[in-house]
Coordinates of C-alpha atoms in Angstrom, one line a residue:
M1 CA 87.0 70.0 115.0
S2 CA 88.1 68.5 118.2
V3 CA 86.1 68.2 121.4
N4 CA 87.4 69.6 124.6
S5 CA 87.2 67.3 127.6
T6 CA 89.8 68.9 129.8
T7 CA 87.8 69.6 133.0
G8 CA 84.4 69.4 134.6
H9 CA 84.5 73.1 135.3
C10 CA 82.6 73.8 132.1
K11 CA 79.6 71.8 133.2
A12 CA 76.6 73.6 134.7
P13 CA 76.8 73.3 138.5
N14 CA 73.0 73.6 138.7
L15 CA 70.9 72.4 135.8
F16 CA 67.7 74.3 136.8
T17 CA 69.6 77.6 137.1
Y18 CA 71.0 77.2 133.6
E19 CA 67.7 76.1 132.1
V20 CA 66.2 79.3 133.4
L21 CA 69.1 81.3 132.0
S22 CA 68.7 79.7 128.6
W23 CA 65.1 80.8 128.5
V24 CA 66.1 84.3 129.5
M25 CA 68.5 84.4 126.5
V26 CA 65.7 83.1 124.3
V27 CA 63.5 86.0 125.3
E28 CA 66.4 88.5 124.8
Y29 CA 66.9 87.0 121.3
V30 CA 63.3 87.1 120.4
L31 CA 63.0 90.7 121.5
G32 CA 66.4 91.9 120.4
L33 CA 66.6 90.5 116.9
P34 CA 63.5 92.3 115.4
L35 CA 64.3 95.5 117.4
N36 CA 67.8 95.7 116.1
L37 CA 66.7 94.8 112.6
S38 CA 64.2 97.6 112.7
V39 CA 66.8 100.0 114.0
L40 CA 69.1 98.9 111.2
Y41 CA 66.4 99.7 108.7
I42 CA 66.0 103.2 110.1
F43 CA 69.7 103.9 109.9
I44 CA 70.1 102.6 106.4
F45 CA 66.9 103.7 104.6
R46 CA 65.6 106.7 106.7
Y47 CA 68.8 108.2 107.9
K48 CA 71.4 107.0 105.4
F49 CA 73.9 106.8 108.3
W50 CA 76.9 107.4 106.1
K51 CA 75.6 110.9 105.3
N52 CA 73.8 111.9 108.5
K53 CA 76.5 111.7 111.2
S54 CA 74.9 108.5 112.6
I55 CA 78.0 106.4 112.0
F56 CA 78.8 105.7 115.6
P57 CA 75.3 104.6 116.6
F58 CA 75.2 102.4 113.5
N59 CA 78.4 100.7 114.7
I60 CA 76.7 100.0 118.1
V61 CA 73.9 98.2 116.1
V62 CA 76.6 96.1 114.3
A63 CA 78.1 95.2 117.7
D64 CA 74.7 94.1 119.0
F65 CA 74.3 91.8 116.0
L66 CA 77.5 90.0 117.1
L67 CA 75.6 89.2 120.3
M68 CA 72.5 88.1 118.4
V69 CA 74.6 85.6 116.5
C70 CA 75.8 83.9 119.8
L71 CA 72.6 83.9 121.9
P72 CA 70.8 80.9 120.3
A73 CA 73.9 78.7 120.5
K74 CA 74.6 79.8 124.1
A75 CA 71.0 79.1 125.1
Y76 CA 71.3 75.6 123.5
H77 CA 74.4 74.8 125.5
Y78 CA 72.8 76.0 128.8
Q79 CA 69.8 73.9 128.1
H80 CA 72.1 70.9 127.9
G81 CA 73.9 71.7 131.1
Q82 CA 77.1 73.1 129.5
R83 CA 78.5 76.5 130.3
R84 CA 80.1 76.6 126.8
S85 CA 80.3 74.5 123.6
P86 CA 82.4 71.4 124.0
I87 CA 83.8 72.1 120.5
K88 CA 86.9 74.2 120.8
A89 CA 86.4 76.1 117.5
V90 CA 82.8 77.0 118.3
C91 CA 83.6 77.9 121.9
K92 CA 86.5 80.2 121.0
T93 CA 84.6 81.9 118.2
M94 CA 81.6 82.6 120.4
H95 CA 83.8 83.9 123.2
F96 CA 85.6 86.1 120.8
L97 CA 82.4 87.6 119.3
L98 CA 80.9 88.2 122.8
C99 CA 84.0 90.0 123.9
L100 CA 84.2 92.0 120.7
N101 CA 80.5 93.0 121.1
R102 CA 81.2 94.2 124.6
G103 CA 84.3 96.1 123.6
A104 CA 82.7 97.8 120.6
S105 CA 79.6 98.7 122.4
M106 CA 81.5 100.4 125.2
A107 CA 83.9 102.1 122.7
F108 CA 81.2 103.7 120.6
L109 CA 78.9 104.6 123.6
I110 CA 81.8 106.4 125.2
T111 CA 82.6 108.2 121.9
L112 CA 79.1 109.5 121.7
S113 CA 79.3 110.7 125.3
I114 CA 82.6 112.5 124.7
D115 CA 81.2 114.1 121.5
R116 CA 78.2 115.5 123.5
Y117 CA 80.6 116.6 126.3
F118 CA 82.6 118.7 123.9
S119 CA 79.5 120.0 122.2
V120 CA 78.0 121.5 125.4
V121 CA 80.8 121.9 127.9
Q122 CA 83.8 122.8 125.7
L123 CA 81.8 124.9 123.3
G124 CA 84.0 127.1 121.1
R125 CA 86.9 124.6 121.1
R126 CA 87.6 122.3 118.2
N127 CA 85.5 119.1 118.7
F128 CA 87.8 116.4 117.4
V129 CA 85.0 113.8 117.8
K130 CA 82.7 115.7 115.6
V131 CA 85.4 115.7 112.9
L132 CA 85.8 111.9 113.4
K133 CA 82.1 111.4 112.9
K134 CA 82.4 112.7 109.3
T135 CA 85.2 110.1 108.6
P136 CA 83.8 106.5 108.2
Q137 CA 87.4 105.2 108.3
I138 CA 87.7 106.1 111.9
S139 CA 85.0 103.5 112.8
I140 CA 87.0 100.9 111.0
L141 CA 90.1 101.9 112.9
I142 CA 88.2 101.5 116.2
W143 CA 87.2 98.0 115.2
V144 CA 90.8 97.2 114.2
L145 CA 92.2 98.5 117.5
L146 CA 89.7 96.3 119.4
L147 CA 91.1 93.2 117.8
P148 CA 94.4 93.0 119.7
L149 CA 92.4 93.4 122.9
T150 CA 90.0 90.6 122.0
I151 CA 92.4 88.1 120.4
P152 CA 93.7 86.9 123.9
T153 CA 90.2 85.4 124.5
M154 CA 91.1 82.8 121.8
V155 CA 93.9 81.4 123.8
H156 CA 93.3 77.9 125.2
T157 CA 93.4 78.9 128.8
F158 CA 90.3 81.0 128.7
E159 CA 88.3 77.8 129.5
C160 CA 84.9 78.8 131.1
C161 CA 86.5 82.0 132.5
N162 CA 88.9 79.7 134.5
S163 CA 91.6 82.4 134.5
L164 CA 94.5 81.9 136.9
R165 CA 93.6 78.3 137.5
N166 CA 96.6 77.0 135.4
E167 CA 100.0 76.2 136.9
T168 CA 102.3 77.1 134.1
F169 CA 103.9 80.6 134.1
L170 CA 103.0 81.3 130.4
N171 CA 99.3 80.5 131.1
D172 CA 99.3 82.7 134.2
V173 CA 100.8 85.6 132.3
T174 CA 98.3 85.2 129.5
D175 CA 95.4 85.0 132.0
L176 CA 96.7 88.1 133.9
F177 CA 97.0 90.1 130.7
R178 CA 93.4 89.1 129.6
E179 CA 92.0 90.1 133.0
I180 CA 93.8 93.4 133.0
V181 CA 92.4 94.2 129.6
Y182 CA 88.9 93.0 130.7
F183 CA 88.7 95.4 133.7
A184 CA 90.4 98.3 131.9
Q185 CA 87.9 98.1 129.1
I186 CA 85.1 98.7 131.6
L187 CA 86.6 100.8 134.4
I188 CA 88.4 103.4 132.2
P189 CA 85.3 104.2 130.0
F190 CA 83.1 104.3 133.1
I191 CA 85.4 106.9 134.8
I192 CA 85.3 109.0 131.6
L193 CA 81.5 108.6 131.5
V194 CA 81.1 109.8 135.1
Y195 CA 83.3 112.8 134.4
C196 CA 81.4 113.8 131.3
S197 CA 78.1 113.3 133.1
V198 CA 79.1 115.5 136.1
R199 CA 80.4 118.3 133.8
I200 CA 77.3 118.3 131.6
V201 CA 75.0 118.4 134.6
N202 CA 76.9 121.3 136.1
R203 CA 76.7 123.1 132.8
L204 CA 73.0 122.5 132.7
R205 CA 72.5 124.0 136.1
R206 CA 74.5 127.1 135.3
K207 CA 72.9 127.5 131.9
T208 CA 75.7 129.8 130.8
V209 CA 76.4 128.2 127.4
G210 CA 74.0 127.0 124.7
E211 CA 70.3 126.5 124.8
K212 CA 68.6 124.8 127.7
T213 CA 67.0 122.2 125.4
K214 CA 70.4 121.3 123.9
L215 CA 72.0 120.9 127.3
R216 CA 69.1 118.8 128.6
R217 CA 69.3 116.5 125.6
A218 CA 73.0 116.1 126.1
M219 CA 72.4 115.2 129.8
L220 CA 69.7 112.7 128.8
L221 CA 72.1 111.1 126.3
V222 CA 74.9 110.7 128.9
I223 CA 72.5 109.5 131.6
S224 CA 71.1 106.8 129.2
V225 CA 74.7 105.6 128.6
V226 CA 75.3 105.6 132.3
V227 CA 72.1 103.4 132.7
V228 CA 73.4 101.0 130.1
F229 CA 76.8 100.8 131.8
T230 CA 75.3 100.4 135.3
L231 CA 72.9 97.7 134.4
C232 CA 74.9 95.8 131.8
F233 CA 78.6 96.1 132.6
L234 CA 79.2 97.0 136.2
P235 CA 77.4 94.1 137.9
I236 CA 79.3 91.5 135.8
T237 CA 82.6 93.3 136.6
I238 CA 82.0 93.1 140.3
A239 CA 81.0 89.4 139.9
K240 CA 84.1 88.8 138.0
V241 CA 86.3 90.2 140.8
V242 CA 84.5 87.9 143.3
L243 CA 84.9 84.9 141.0
L244 CA 88.6 85.5 140.7
V245 CA 89.0 85.8 144.4
A246 CA 86.9 82.7 145.0
R247 CA 89.1 80.8 142.6
L248 CA 92.4 82.0 144.0
Q249 CA 91.3 81.4 147.6
K250 CA 89.8 78.1 146.6
W251 CA 86.4 78.9 148.2
Q252 CA 84.1 75.9 148.8
S253 CA 81.2 78.1 147.5
E254 CA 82.9 78.7 144.1
N255 CA 80.0 76.9 142.3
V256 CA 77.5 79.4 143.8
V257 CA 79.7 82.3 142.7
V258 CA 79.9 80.8 139.2
Q259 CA 76.1 80.7 138.9
V260 CA 75.8 84.3 140.0
Y261 CA 78.5 85.3 137.5
D262 CA 76.8 83.5 134.6
S263 CA 73.4 84.9 135.6
L264 CA 74.7 88.5 135.6
M265 CA 76.5 87.8 132.3
V266 CA 73.2 86.7 130.8
L267 CA 71.4 89.8 132.2
S268 CA 74.2 92.0 130.7
Y269 CA 73.0 90.9 127.3
I270 CA 70.0 93.3 127.6
D271 CA 72.3 96.0 126.3
C272 CA 71.0 95.0 122.9
L273 CA 67.5 96.1 124.2
L274 CA 68.7 99.3 125.9
D275 CA 70.9 100.7 123.2
P276 CA 67.9 102.1 121.2
L277 CA 67.2 104.3 124.2
V278 CA 70.6 106.0 123.5
Y279 CA 69.7 106.5 119.9
C280 CA 66.6 108.5 120.8
F281 CA 68.8 111.0 122.6
C282 CA 71.8 111.2 120.3
I283 CA 69.9 111.4 117.0
S284 CA 67.4 114.2 116.5
G285 CA 64.1 112.8 115.2
F286 CA 65.1 109.1 115.6
K287 CA 62.1 108.3 117.8
D288 CA 59.7 110.0 115.5
A289 CA 61.2 108.2 112.5
Y290 CA 60.9 104.9 114.3
I291 CA 57.3 105.5 115.4
S292 CA 56.2 106.7 111.9
T293 CA 57.8 103.7 110.2
F294 CA 56.9 100.7 112.4
C295 CA 53.9 101.6 114.7
P296 CA 50.3 101.0 113.6
T297 CA 48.4 104.0 112.4
F298 CA 46.2 104.4 115.5
L299 CA 49.2 104.2 117.9
K300 CA 51.3 106.3 115.6
K301 CA 48.9 109.3 115.8
K302 CA 48.8 109.1 119.6
L303 CA 52.5 108.8 120.1
L304 CA 53.4 111.5 117.7
K305 CA 50.7 113.8 119.1
A306 CA 52.2 113.2 122.6
E307 CA 55.6 114.3 121.3
Q308 CA 54.3 117.7 120.1
P309 CA 54.9 120.6 122.5
Q310 CA 51.7 121.8 124.2

């Protein structure tokens, strides 16, 4: 494997900032790995996800494990003042996995929201998402469709998110395509999510279809997905716009923008800690199953008792 020594742009502009970020990633990893392993256990042994319509949430867990694989290495590089691995193969593989994690997480979160939208707003019409949930091959198809959108991150010019810094036409076209895909992957699902949220809330207020409890649960599910998007994906998207403007306009403060961008990127990794919140609202009994399996006896009784209606 060759070592990349092309530019100094991949060096940390401020060692202290990146040391702090590395420890943030360590905390995310220490908390996220056992949490996602325990959720995986619930899906496999308690819910048997392949039989219990939990295929889409299971795929979100798989996407989170792609992030878990990358966090230790990324934290190591930040500790040593590098924004990415100096080894091209490692660098490209990590970037690919992180982009695939983001794309898959958004795809399956949005699918869950659309399913709930059809269940409570378009009641009586054929819910094509509900049909898809019974077909495991659809999840495989979603992963396959994500690959063409993620492969451009393997191109050489992705260096430390240095898009549009190259002078050749081919590199600029590649960078432009990658940035369009990046923003489309976030903005289009967010628009769909906002639409579903507004329609579900309006339906809950009118209470003309379905039970109130079902509508409220649907609203909580979509709101939880909105929270994940708002905290994990929107801030980094805004920072990416500012970074691209700073790069194109050759701002003197670009190093400051880079640090803000990388900081928000690290904070976006908390999606692996927030996703279980979504599972609680999209899977009936998930919270009770998790509490009864992993909580100590004294705490289990209190939590389960608190869940019982008064």
